[in-house]
Tab-separated table of C-alpha atoms and ligand atoms in Angstrom:
chain	number	residue	atom	x	y	z
A	1500	MET	CA	4.380	14.693	25.797
A	1501	THR	CA	5.468	11.434	27.270
A	1502	ILE	CA	3.572	8.512	26.948
A	1503	LEU	CA	4.558	4.974	28.814
A	1504	PHE	CA	3.106	1.653	27.723
A	1505	LYS	CA	3.830	-0.985	30.397
A	1506	ASN	CA	3.141	-4.444	31.119
A	1507	ILE	CA	2.823	-4.963	27.165
A	1508	LYS	CA	2.364	-8.882	26.588
A	1509	GLU	CA	4.643	-9.003	23.599
A	1510	LEU	CA	6.228	-5.952	21.707
A	1511	ILE	CA	6.716	-6.789	18.060
A	1512	GLN	CA	9.077	-6.016	15.368
A	1513	VAL	CA	11.639	-4.563	17.721
A	1514	ARG	CA	14.598	-3.515	15.660
A	1515	THR	CA	17.622	-1.720	17.406
A	1516	GLU	CA	19.480	-1.243	14.384
A	1517	GLN	CA	17.661	0.627	11.427
A	1518	ILE	CA	17.401	-1.853	8.562
A	1519	SER	CA	15.987	-1.184	5.289
A	1520	PHE	CA	14.122	-4.308	4.488
A	1521	VAL	CA	13.973	-8.126	5.221
A	1522	SER	CA	14.339	-11.078	2.514
A	1523	GLY	CA	14.461	-14.761	2.318
A	1524	LYS	CA	14.908	-16.755	5.355
A	1525	GLU	CA	15.367	-13.349	7.460
A	1526	MET	CA	11.587	-13.011	6.618
A	1527	ASN	CA	10.593	-15.635	9.199
A	1528	VAL	CA	12.227	-13.637	12.123
A	1529	LEU	CA	10.342	-11.251	13.589
A	1530	PRO	CA	12.002	-9.861	16.892
A	1531	THR	CA	9.962	-9.248	19.872
A	1532	ILE	CA	10.072	-8.592	23.658
A	1533	LYS	CA	7.889	-10.287	26.076
A	1534	ASN	CA	6.461	-8.326	29.066
A	1535	ALA	CA	7.637	-4.993	27.541
A	1536	TYR	CA	7.547	-1.221	27.975
A	1537	LEU	CA	7.613	1.472	25.398
A	1538	ILE	CA	8.110	5.145	25.660
A	1539	ILE	CA	6.886	7.726	23.387
A	1540	GLU	CA	7.909	11.332	23.363
A	1541	ASN	CA	6.468	13.927	21.207
A	1542	GLY	CA	5.476	11.450	18.610
A	1543	PHE	CA	8.314	9.487	18.394
A	1544	ILE	CA	9.334	6.322	19.957
A	1545	ALA	CA	12.165	7.136	22.777
A	1546	ASP	CA	12.633	4.049	24.522
A	1547	PHE	CA	11.665	0.324	24.978
A	1548	GLY	CA	12.837	-2.699	26.669
A	1549	ALA	CA	11.865	-5.589	28.999
A	1550	MET	CA	9.522	-4.406	32.196
A	1551	ASP	CA	12.173	-5.450	34.444
A	1552	ASN	CA	14.288	-2.293	33.009
A	1553	CYS	CA	11.587	0.191	32.741
A	1554	PRO	CA	12.593	3.467	33.962
A	1555	ASN	CA	11.023	5.149	36.783
A	1556	SER	CA	10.741	8.764	35.276
A	1557	LYS	CA	7.775	10.870	35.225
A	1558	VAL	CA	5.389	10.575	32.301
A	1559	ASP	CA	2.403	12.356	31.122
A	1560	GLU	CA	0.432	9.393	30.812
A	1561	ALA	CA	0.866	5.767	31.552
A	1562	ILE	CA	-1.284	3.079	29.613
A	1563	ASP	CA	-1.421	-0.364	30.931
A	1564	ALA	CA	-1.463	-3.049	28.120
A	1565	THR	CA	-1.581	-6.010	30.255
A	1566	GLY	CA	-2.585	-8.907	28.057
A	1567	LYS	CA	-2.155	-7.115	24.917
A	1568	MET	CA	0.140	-6.407	22.185
A	1569	ILE	CA	1.871	-3.782	20.185
A	1570	LEU	CA	3.113	-3.634	16.710
A	1571	PRO	CA	3.932	-1.054	14.245
A	1572	SER	CA	1.257	0.057	12.132
A	1573	TRP	CA	0.485	-1.286	8.860
A	1574	CYS	CA	2.523	0.003	5.764
A	1575	ASP	CA	0.236	-0.195	2.800
A	1576	SER	CA	2.626	0.448	-0.286
A	1577	HIS	CA	-0.214	0.437	-2.946
A	1578	THR	CA	-3.833	1.736	-3.048
A	1579	HIS	CA	-6.073	3.501	-5.415
A	1580	ILE	CA	-8.009	5.129	-2.424
A	1581	VAL	CA	-8.724	8.253	-4.331
A	1582	TYR	CA	-11.639	7.299	-6.644
A	1583	ALA	CA	-15.316	8.090	-7.393
A	1584	GLY	CA	-18.447	6.356	-6.677
A	1585	ASN	CA	-17.951	2.449	-7.064
A	1586	ARG	CA	-18.371	-0.456	-9.443
A	1587	GLU	CA	-20.613	-2.553	-7.808
A	1588	GLY	CA	-22.435	-3.182	-11.146
A	1589	GLU	CA	-19.515	-4.969	-12.325
A	1590	PHE	CA	-18.980	-6.934	-9.445
A	1591	VAL	CA	-22.437	-8.497	-10.106
A	1592	ASP	CA	-21.594	-8.780	-13.766
A	1593	ARG	CA	-18.519	-10.854	-12.754
A	1594	ILE	CA	-20.791	-12.883	-10.539
A	1595	ASN	CA	-23.080	-13.637	-13.345
A	1596	GLY	CA	-20.022	-14.881	-15.614
A	1597	MET	CA	-18.184	-12.049	-17.081
A	1598	SER	CA	-14.650	-11.723	-16.622
A	1599	TYR	CA	-12.799	-8.362	-15.670
A	1600	GLU	CA	-11.124	-8.717	-19.028
A	1601	GLU	CA	-14.447	-8.808	-20.661
A	1602	ILE	CA	-15.960	-5.840	-18.630
A	1603	ALA	CA	-12.871	-3.662	-19.651
A	1604	ASN	CA	-13.541	-4.545	-23.406
A	1605	ARG	CA	-16.837	-3.335	-23.361
A	1606	GLY	CA	-15.848	0.220	-21.725
A	1607	GLY	CA	-16.246	-0.694	-18.226
A	1608	GLY	CA	-13.498	-1.160	-15.950
A	1609	ILE	CA	-10.932	1.745	-15.362
A	1610	LEU	CA	-12.564	3.951	-18.022
A	1611	ASN	CA	-15.859	3.555	-16.071
A	1612	SER	CA	-14.359	4.829	-12.750
A	1613	ALA	CA	-12.560	7.644	-15.047
A	1614	LYS	CA	-15.926	8.930	-16.212
A	1615	LYS	CA	-17.317	9.117	-12.907
A	1616	LEU	CA	-14.282	10.925	-11.349
A	1617	GLN	CA	-14.213	13.208	-14.531
A	1618	ASP	CA	-17.767	14.366	-13.728
A	1619	ILE	CA	-17.267	15.443	-9.880
A	1620	SER	CA	-15.590	18.202	-8.357
A	1621	GLU	CA	-12.489	18.221	-6.341
A	1622	ASP	CA	-14.320	19.103	-3.018
A	1623	GLU	CA	-16.705	16.123	-3.544
A	1624	LEU	CA	-13.742	13.649	-4.606
A	1625	TYR	CA	-11.933	14.526	-1.444
A	1626	ALA	CA	-15.245	14.270	0.553
A	1627	GLN	CA	-15.369	10.565	-0.756
A	1628	SER	CA	-11.833	9.819	-0.442
A	1629	LYS	CA	-11.510	10.952	3.159
A	1630	ILE	CA	-13.912	8.588	4.397
A	1631	ARG	CA	-11.801	5.710	2.797
A	1632	LEU	CA	-8.776	6.927	4.385
A	1633	GLU	CA	-10.147	7.322	7.738
A	1634	GLU	CA	-11.493	3.779	7.438
A	1635	VAL	CA	-7.887	2.266	6.833
A	1636	MET	CA	-6.561	4.190	9.767
A	1637	LEU	CA	-8.947	2.987	12.036
A	1638	LEU	CA	-8.058	-0.358	10.658
A	1639	GLY	CA	-4.294	0.121	11.526
A	1640	THR	CA	-2.820	1.659	8.469
A	1641	GLY	CA	-0.222	3.878	9.542
A	1642	ALA	CA	1.621	4.895	5.890
A	1643	VAL	CA	0.023	4.662	2.533
A	1644	GLU	CA	0.821	5.337	-1.006
A	1645	ILE	CA	-2.204	6.577	-2.892
A	1646	LYS	CA	-2.080	6.424	-7.085
A	1647	SER	CA	-3.645	8.615	-9.496
A	1648	GLY	CA	-4.849	6.891	-12.762
A	1649	TYR	CA	-8.722	7.203	-12.786
A	1650	GLY	CA	-8.573	10.699	-14.145
A	1651	LEU	CA	-6.931	10.084	-17.724
A	1652	THR	CA	-7.430	13.711	-18.766
A	1653	VAL	CA	-4.752	16.628	-17.792
A	1654	ASP	CA	-7.548	18.261	-15.266
A	1655	ALA	CA	-8.829	14.868	-13.765
A	1656	GLU	CA	-5.182	13.586	-13.101
A	1657	LEU	CA	-4.097	16.710	-11.351
A	1658	LYS	CA	-7.850	16.627	-9.656
A	1659	MET	CA	-6.996	13.368	-8.273
A	1660	LEU	CA	-3.190	14.296	-7.135
A	1661	ARG	CA	-4.443	17.538	-5.683
A	1662	VAL	CA	-6.997	15.648	-3.624
A	1663	ILE	CA	-4.129	13.134	-2.434
A	1664	LYS	CA	-2.119	16.540	-1.672
A	1665	ARG	CA	-5.002	17.620	0.562
A	1666	LEU	CA	-5.333	14.434	2.533
A	1667	LYS	CA	-1.574	14.277	3.098
A	1668	GLU	CA	-1.948	17.854	4.502
A	1669	ASN	CA	-4.899	17.148	6.850
A	1670	TYR	CA	-4.226	13.652	8.277
A	1671	PRO	CA	-1.182	12.447	10.239
A	1672	ILE	CA	-1.032	9.369	8.047
A	1673	GLU	CA	2.028	9.273	5.960
A	1674	ILE	CA	0.855	9.453	2.437
A	1675	LYS	CA	3.079	9.121	-0.665
A	1676	ALA	CA	1.624	10.047	-4.264
A	1677	THR	CA	2.105	8.346	-7.518
A	1678	PHE	CA	1.401	9.352	-10.908
A	1679	LEU	CA	-0.526	6.431	-12.829
A	1680	GLY	CA	-1.679	8.464	-15.989
A	1681	ALA	CA	-0.604	5.525	-18.051
A	1682	HIS	CA	-3.615	2.931	-16.248
A	1683	ALA	CA	-5.716	2.672	-19.123
A	1684	LEU	CA	-6.221	4.268	-22.876
A	1685	PRO	CA	-9.016	6.687	-22.984
A	1686	LYS	CA	-11.471	5.988	-25.769
A	1687	GLU	CA	-10.473	9.396	-27.883
A	1688	TYR	CA	-7.043	8.140	-28.185
A	1689	LYS	CA	-7.920	4.534	-29.540
A	1690	ASN	CA	-6.135	4.867	-32.550
A	1691	ASN	CA	-3.502	7.240	-31.303
A	1692	LYS	CA	-1.754	5.772	-28.317
A	1693	GLN	CA	1.314	7.748	-28.788
A	1694	ALA	CA	-0.530	11.076	-28.533
A	1695	TYR	CA	-1.885	10.002	-25.008
A	1696	LEU	CA	1.891	9.043	-24.039
A	1697	GLU	CA	2.769	12.388	-24.997
A	1698	LEU	CA	0.102	14.352	-23.087
A	1699	LEU	CA	1.173	12.420	-19.847
A	1700	VAL	CA	4.579	13.356	-20.485
A	1701	ASP	CA	4.676	16.734	-22.007
A	1702	LYS	CA	1.178	18.232	-20.551
A	1703	ILE	CA	0.912	16.376	-17.119
A	1704	MET	CA	4.278	15.753	-15.619
A	1705	PRO	CA	5.599	19.168	-15.812
A	1706	LYS	CA	2.635	20.198	-13.648
A	1707	ILE	CA	3.439	17.537	-11.268
A	1708	ALA	CA	6.768	18.679	-10.957
A	1709	GLU	CA	5.892	22.671	-10.569
A	1710	GLU	CA	3.184	21.614	-7.818
A	1711	LYS	CA	5.237	18.770	-6.163
A	1712	LEU	CA	2.142	16.359	-6.693
A	1713	ALA	CA	4.089	13.074	-6.583
A	1714	GLU	CA	6.944	11.206	-5.965
A	1715	TYR	CA	6.602	8.142	-8.062
A	1716	VAL	CA	5.349	7.237	-11.464
A	1717	ASP	CA	3.435	3.849	-12.297
A	1718	VAL	CA	2.230	2.493	-15.654
A	1719	PHE	CA	0.007	-0.448	-15.824
A	1720	CYS	CA	2.479	-2.581	-17.928
A	1721	GLU	CA	-0.044	-5.269	-19.091
A	1722	THR	CA	-1.343	-7.095	-22.423
A	1723	GLY	CA	-3.957	-4.783	-23.676
A	1724	TYR	CA	-2.900	-1.665	-21.595
A	1725	PHE	CA	0.750	-0.720	-21.783
A	1726	SER	CA	3.922	-2.600	-23.395
A	1727	VAL	CA	6.809	-2.825	-22.271
A	1728	ASP	CA	8.229	-0.324	-24.604
A	1729	GLU	CA	5.611	2.299	-23.748
A	1730	THR	CA	6.182	1.592	-19.971
A	1731	GLU	CA	9.740	2.108	-20.519
A	1732	PHE	CA	9.051	5.535	-22.521
A	1733	ILE	CA	6.995	6.806	-19.297
A	1734	LEU	CA	9.469	5.946	-16.948
A	1735	LYS	CA	12.462	7.520	-18.519
A	1736	ALA	CA	10.225	10.574	-19.015
A	1737	GLY	CA	9.386	10.410	-15.485
A	1738	LYS	CA	13.072	10.105	-14.228
A	1739	LYS	CA	13.444	13.533	-15.916
A	1740	TYR	CA	10.988	14.815	-13.293
A	1741	GLY	CA	12.289	13.214	-10.566
A	1742	LEU	CA	9.547	10.501	-10.443
A	1743	ILE	CA	10.695	7.102	-9.292
A	1744	PRO	CA	8.949	3.994	-10.877
A	1745	LYS	CA	6.853	1.970	-8.822
A	1746	ILE	CA	5.052	-0.287	-11.391
A	1747	HIS	CA	1.966	-2.601	-11.956
A	1748	VAL	CA	3.309	-6.020	-13.759
A	1749	ASN	CA	2.500	-9.554	-14.267
A	1750	GLN	CA	-1.051	-9.204	-13.350
A	1751	PHE	CA	-2.701	-11.373	-15.854
A	1752	THR	CA	0.328	-11.995	-18.253
A	1753	ALA	CA	4.341	-12.034	-17.900
A	1754	ILE	CA	5.544	-9.724	-20.502
A	1755	GLY	CA	8.856	-8.422	-19.176
A	1756	GLY	CA	7.337	-5.826	-17.093
A	1757	VAL	CA	9.795	-7.276	-14.096
A	1758	GLN	CA	12.836	-6.987	-16.209
A	1759	ILE	CA	11.787	-3.244	-17.208
A	1760	GLY	CA	11.003	-2.186	-13.837
A	1761	VAL	CA	14.393	-3.750	-12.631
A	1762	LYS	CA	16.449	-1.822	-15.275
A	1763	HIS	CA	15.040	1.394	-14.179
A	1764	ASN	CA	15.724	0.828	-10.735
A	1765	ALA	CA	11.997	0.798	-9.578
A	1766	LEU	CA	11.315	1.139	-6.058
A	1767	SER	CA	8.717	-1.551	-6.120
A	1768	VAL	CA	6.825	-3.997	-9.073
A	1769	ASP	CA	3.497	-4.937	-7.735
A	1770	HIS	CA	1.143	-7.730	-8.231
A	1771	LEU	CA	3.198	-10.572	-9.779
A	1772	GLU	CA	0.142	-13.276	-10.025
A	1773	GLU	CA	1.797	-14.651	-12.901
A	1774	MET	CA	5.570	-15.157	-12.137
A	1775	ARG	CA	8.139	-16.902	-14.565
A	1776	ASP	CA	11.434	-18.336	-13.369
A	1777	GLU	CA	13.382	-15.500	-15.221
A	1778	ASP	CA	10.961	-12.633	-13.171
A	1779	ILE	CA	12.201	-14.292	-9.925
A	1780	GLU	CA	15.677	-14.586	-11.149
A	1781	ILE	CA	16.171	-10.805	-12.343
A	1782	LEU	CA	14.969	-9.553	-8.902
A	1783	LYS	CA	17.601	-11.111	-6.896
A	1784	ASN	CA	19.990	-8.843	-5.264
A	1785	THR	CA	18.289	-5.844	-6.573
A	1786	THR	CA	16.641	-2.613	-4.562
A	1787	THR	CA	13.447	-3.284	-6.361
A	1788	MET	CA	10.756	-4.717	-3.758
A	1789	PRO	CA	8.368	-7.223	-5.045
A	1790	VAL	CA	4.792	-6.468	-3.782
A	1791	ALA	CA	1.989	-8.954	-3.465
A	1792	LEU	CA	-1.804	-7.902	-3.661
A	1793	PRO	CA	-3.326	-11.007	-1.709
A	1794	SER	CA	-6.986	-9.310	-1.780
A	1795	CYS	CA	-7.151	-8.451	-5.486
A	1796	SER	CA	-6.260	-12.170	-6.148
A	1797	TYR	CA	-9.032	-13.036	-4.024
A	1798	PHE	CA	-11.724	-10.522	-5.249
A	1799	LEU	CA	-10.942	-11.341	-9.003
A	1800	SER	CA	-10.308	-14.913	-8.335
A	1801	ILE	CA	-7.036	-14.833	-9.931
A	1802	PRO	CA	-3.797	-16.847	-8.920
A	1803	TYR	CA	-2.092	-15.572	-5.791
A	1804	THR	CA	1.575	-14.350	-6.118
A	1805	PRO	CA	3.713	-17.101	-5.409
A	1806	ALA	CA	5.369	-16.023	-2.144
A	1807	ARG	CA	6.830	-19.108	-1.141
A	1808	LYS	CA	8.685	-19.808	-4.341
A	1809	MET	CA	10.053	-16.230	-4.032
A	1810	ILE	CA	10.853	-15.887	-0.538
A	1811	ASP	CA	12.151	-19.548	-0.612
A	1812	ALA	CA	14.524	-18.118	-3.731
A	1813	GLY	CA	15.811	-15.510	-1.303
A	1814	LEU	CA	13.461	-12.612	-2.335
A	1815	PRO	CA	12.155	-10.057	-0.003
A	1816	LEU	CA	8.381	-9.415	-0.258
A	1817	ALA	CA	6.179	-6.453	0.557
A	1818	LEU	CA	2.276	-6.914	1.195
A	1819	ALA	CA	-0.397	-4.007	0.108
A	1820	THR	CA	-4.080	-3.784	-0.333
A	1821	ASP	CA	-4.541	-2.336	-3.590
A	1822	TYR	CA	-7.500	-0.577	-2.463
A	1823	ASN	CA	-9.522	0.486	-5.576
A	1824	PRO	CA	-13.075	0.238	-7.010
A	1825	GLY	CA	-12.579	-2.520	-9.600
A	1826	SER	CA	-10.158	-5.295	-8.460
A	1827	THR	CA	-9.941	-4.846	-4.610
A	1828	PRO	CA	-12.941	-2.737	-2.941
A	1829	SER	CA	-11.052	-3.242	0.564
A	1830	GLY	CA	-8.404	-1.461	2.388
A	1831	ASN	CA	-7.946	-3.886	4.982
A	1832	MET	CA	-4.498	-4.701	6.044
A	1833	ASN	CA	-5.590	-7.078	8.570
A	1834	PHE	CA	-7.519	-9.175	5.613
A	1835	VAL	CA	-4.314	-8.838	3.531
A	1836	VAL	CA	-1.875	-10.273	6.370
A	1837	SER	CA	-4.343	-13.126	6.915
A	1838	THR	CA	-4.735	-13.974	3.408
A	1839	ALA	CA	-1.332	-14.159	2.839
A	1840	CYS	CA	-0.789	-16.621	5.325
A	1841	ILE	CA	-4.117	-18.807	4.519
A	1842	LYS	CA	-3.510	-18.498	0.553
A	1843	MET	CA	0.133	-17.818	0.066
A	1844	LYS	CA	1.560	-20.035	2.744
A	1845	MET	CA	3.343	-17.083	4.334
A	1846	THR	CA	4.160	-17.633	8.123
A	1847	PRO	CA	2.746	-14.939	10.476
A	1848	GLU	CA	6.364	-13.697	10.906
A	1849	GLU	CA	6.696	-13.402	7.160
A	1850	ALA	CA	3.387	-11.706	6.643
A	1851	ILE	CA	4.134	-9.350	9.428
A	1852	ASN	CA	7.351	-8.282	8.205
A	1853	ALA	CA	6.016	-7.948	4.713
A	1854	ALA	CA	3.223	-5.665	6.136
A	1855	THR	CA	5.404	-3.354	8.035
A	1856	ILE	CA	9.146	-2.969	7.241
A	1857	ASN	CA	9.119	-4.147	3.752
A	1858	GLY	CA	5.987	-1.990	3.087
A	1859	ALA	CA	7.619	0.969	4.499
A	1860	TYR	CA	10.715	0.383	2.173
A	1861	ALA	CA	8.274	0.177	-0.795
A	1862	MET	CA	7.251	3.579	0.019
A	1863	GLY	CA	10.599	5.188	0.578
A	1864	LEU	CA	9.867	5.234	4.455
A	1865	GLU	CA	11.830	2.711	6.073
A	1866	ASN	CA	13.814	5.276	8.105
A	1867	LYS	CA	10.423	6.629	9.449
A	1868	THR	CA	7.947	3.772	10.305
A	1869	GLY	CA	7.501	0.049	9.944
A	1870	SER	CA	9.445	-0.959	12.782
A	1871	ILE	CA	9.674	-0.448	16.655
A	1872	THR	CA	12.999	1.459	16.493
A	1873	VAL	CA	13.953	4.553	18.585
A	1874	GLY	CA	13.711	7.976	16.575
A	1875	LYS	CA	10.895	6.279	14.277
A	1876	GLN	CA	7.466	7.638	14.607
A	1877	ALA	CA	5.153	6.294	17.177
A	1878	ASN	CA	2.963	4.682	14.522
A	1879	LEU	CA	1.372	1.576	16.815
A	1880	LEU	CA	-1.382	-0.861	16.985
A	1881	LEU	CA	-2.438	-2.087	20.277
A	1882	SER	CA	-4.353	-5.272	20.226
A	1883	LYS	CA	-7.206	-6.245	22.059
A	1884	PRO	CA	-5.984	-9.005	24.681
A	1885	ILE	CA	-4.800	-11.878	22.622
A	1886	ASN	CA	-2.631	-14.987	23.080
A	1887	SER	CA	0.045	-14.661	20.632
A	1888	TYR	CA	0.441	-12.499	17.359
A	1889	GLY	CA	-0.349	-15.413	15.369
A	1890	PHE	CA	-3.952	-14.769	16.288
A	1891	LEU	CA	-4.071	-11.796	14.425
A	1892	PRO	CA	-3.730	-13.563	10.847
A	1893	TYR	CA	-5.618	-16.572	12.260
A	1894	SER	CA	-8.856	-14.856	13.471
A	1895	PHE	CA	-9.476	-13.507	9.787
A	1896	GLY	CA	-12.266	-10.986	9.472
A	1897	THR	CA	-12.110	-10.250	13.042
A	1898	ASN	CA	-10.842	-6.842	14.200
A	1899	GLN	CA	-8.329	-7.686	17.017
A	1900	ILE	CA	-7.245	-4.118	16.916
A	1901	GLU	CA	-8.236	-1.992	20.076
A	1902	LYS	CA	-6.517	1.238	19.016
A	1903	VAL	CA	-4.287	2.797	16.846
A	1904	TYR	CA	-1.598	5.623	17.595
A	1905	LEU	CA	-0.113	7.555	14.530
A	1906	LYS	CA	2.703	9.906	15.524
A	1907	GLY	CA	2.134	9.290	19.253
A	1908	LYS	CA	-1.701	10.366	19.134
A	1909	GLU	CA	-4.826	8.171	19.165
A	1910	VAL	CA	-6.532	7.986	15.876
A	1911	ASN	CA	-10.113	8.480	16.811
A	1912	PHE	CA	-12.868	10.241	14.254
A	1913	ASN	CA	-15.720	9.996	16.476
A	1914	ARG	CA	-17.287	7.290	14.521
A	1915	GLU	CA	-17.588	3.474	14.266
A	1916	LEU	CA	-15.762	1.570	11.478
B	3263	LIG	O1	-4.296	-2.592	-9.521
B	3263	LIG	N1	-4.383	-3.533	-12.526
B	3263	LIG	C1	-4.760	-2.253	-12.655
B	3263	LIG	N2	-5.274	-1.358	-11.773
B	3263	LIG	C2	-5.953	-1.551	-10.420
B	3263	LIG	C3	-7.428	-1.796	-10.874
B	3263	LIG	C4	-7.856	-1.019	-11.873
B	3263	LIG	C5	-9.250	-1.081	-11.702
B	3263	LIG	O2	-10.138	-2.302	-11.966
B	3263	LIG	O3	-10.024	-0.097	-11.219
B	3263	LIG	C6	-5.160	-3.009	-9.992
B	3263	LIG	O4	-5.821	-4.010	-9.800
B	3264	LIG	FE1	-3.072	-1.131	-8.420
């Protein structure tokens, strides 16, 4: 099956060479071809270039993209899409003055979601989660990482991870799974945290390895959750089972989580709302991708990751949604890209790089997706007619995407967003 897109107003994020990620000043460079063509063959990008050089060969389908842009689909490297119910009640509590921390301290927050998830069947959890997965695909996400961490028991954590596996088998979107057992301490372990850590390491990790349920391991390294030493304990154990670290750090307090991530070659360190100079310094010239989650800052009214300072210091940055019921009940990467521009002063070029190639790297998918490169999956966004790619973040809250293609096929669930 060969598809030709012709007369593309601008083909965005074209990379003739495979690259891993972009950092510092390079983040402000977004290569494009105006008046372009793109050929996809059997789900992969086969050729592209200026319309003047468009080959005349026979194709199965030709799509006229006059006035429209094509860019690689979004790469969302940090989500908690598999969850049960919602936390709308806590949202109202926060409006009425309670803080996220106060809600968690009275047994709400992550423990509230865990209770809901423990009480429903695997099939019901799958049914609830697939609605969100389909929603983000229609919004242009073509690769996503999904974490466990709302189970907090052996059975419920495995239930979450099996649901992620099922989603992976049933949808064309690339999915990476992360084990986040160390997300919060269940009440039963209040006076024996070490026993909970041992449960994660001795009872759940072997099962994960046996059933191949996750590629990554995560810890909520934060005051009141898991300390730096406890994080290190989990990362070291994960390593034995081939789990690569991707960790939650510096969301509310900077306690040395970035350092421990870098020390253990974390693929990414995520959140980073609170960044000290030494946290920026330690990330320089490493293979660890810093990941910002601006929708979380927006929803919780907490500081935004200091993107300007980090990029100006030469660091790379990826953008992701953090889609979860407590701190970010939204999986809209278009909003993330807009918010990064509006609130974090990233340029449209930086934000698009952060949400495509750098996000792909933060999931180990940089060789498969995240740019318009021959041989990569044909994961594409076709925009509505717009004047320039800067219009995407500018027109925040408006969906400028006309169609989404994953592995060369149009995404369509016969339902509206
Ligand atoms: O990334 N910070 C930790 N975990 C999630 C939120 C968890 C929740 O409130 O349910 C996050 O923001
Ligand atoms: Fe998160």
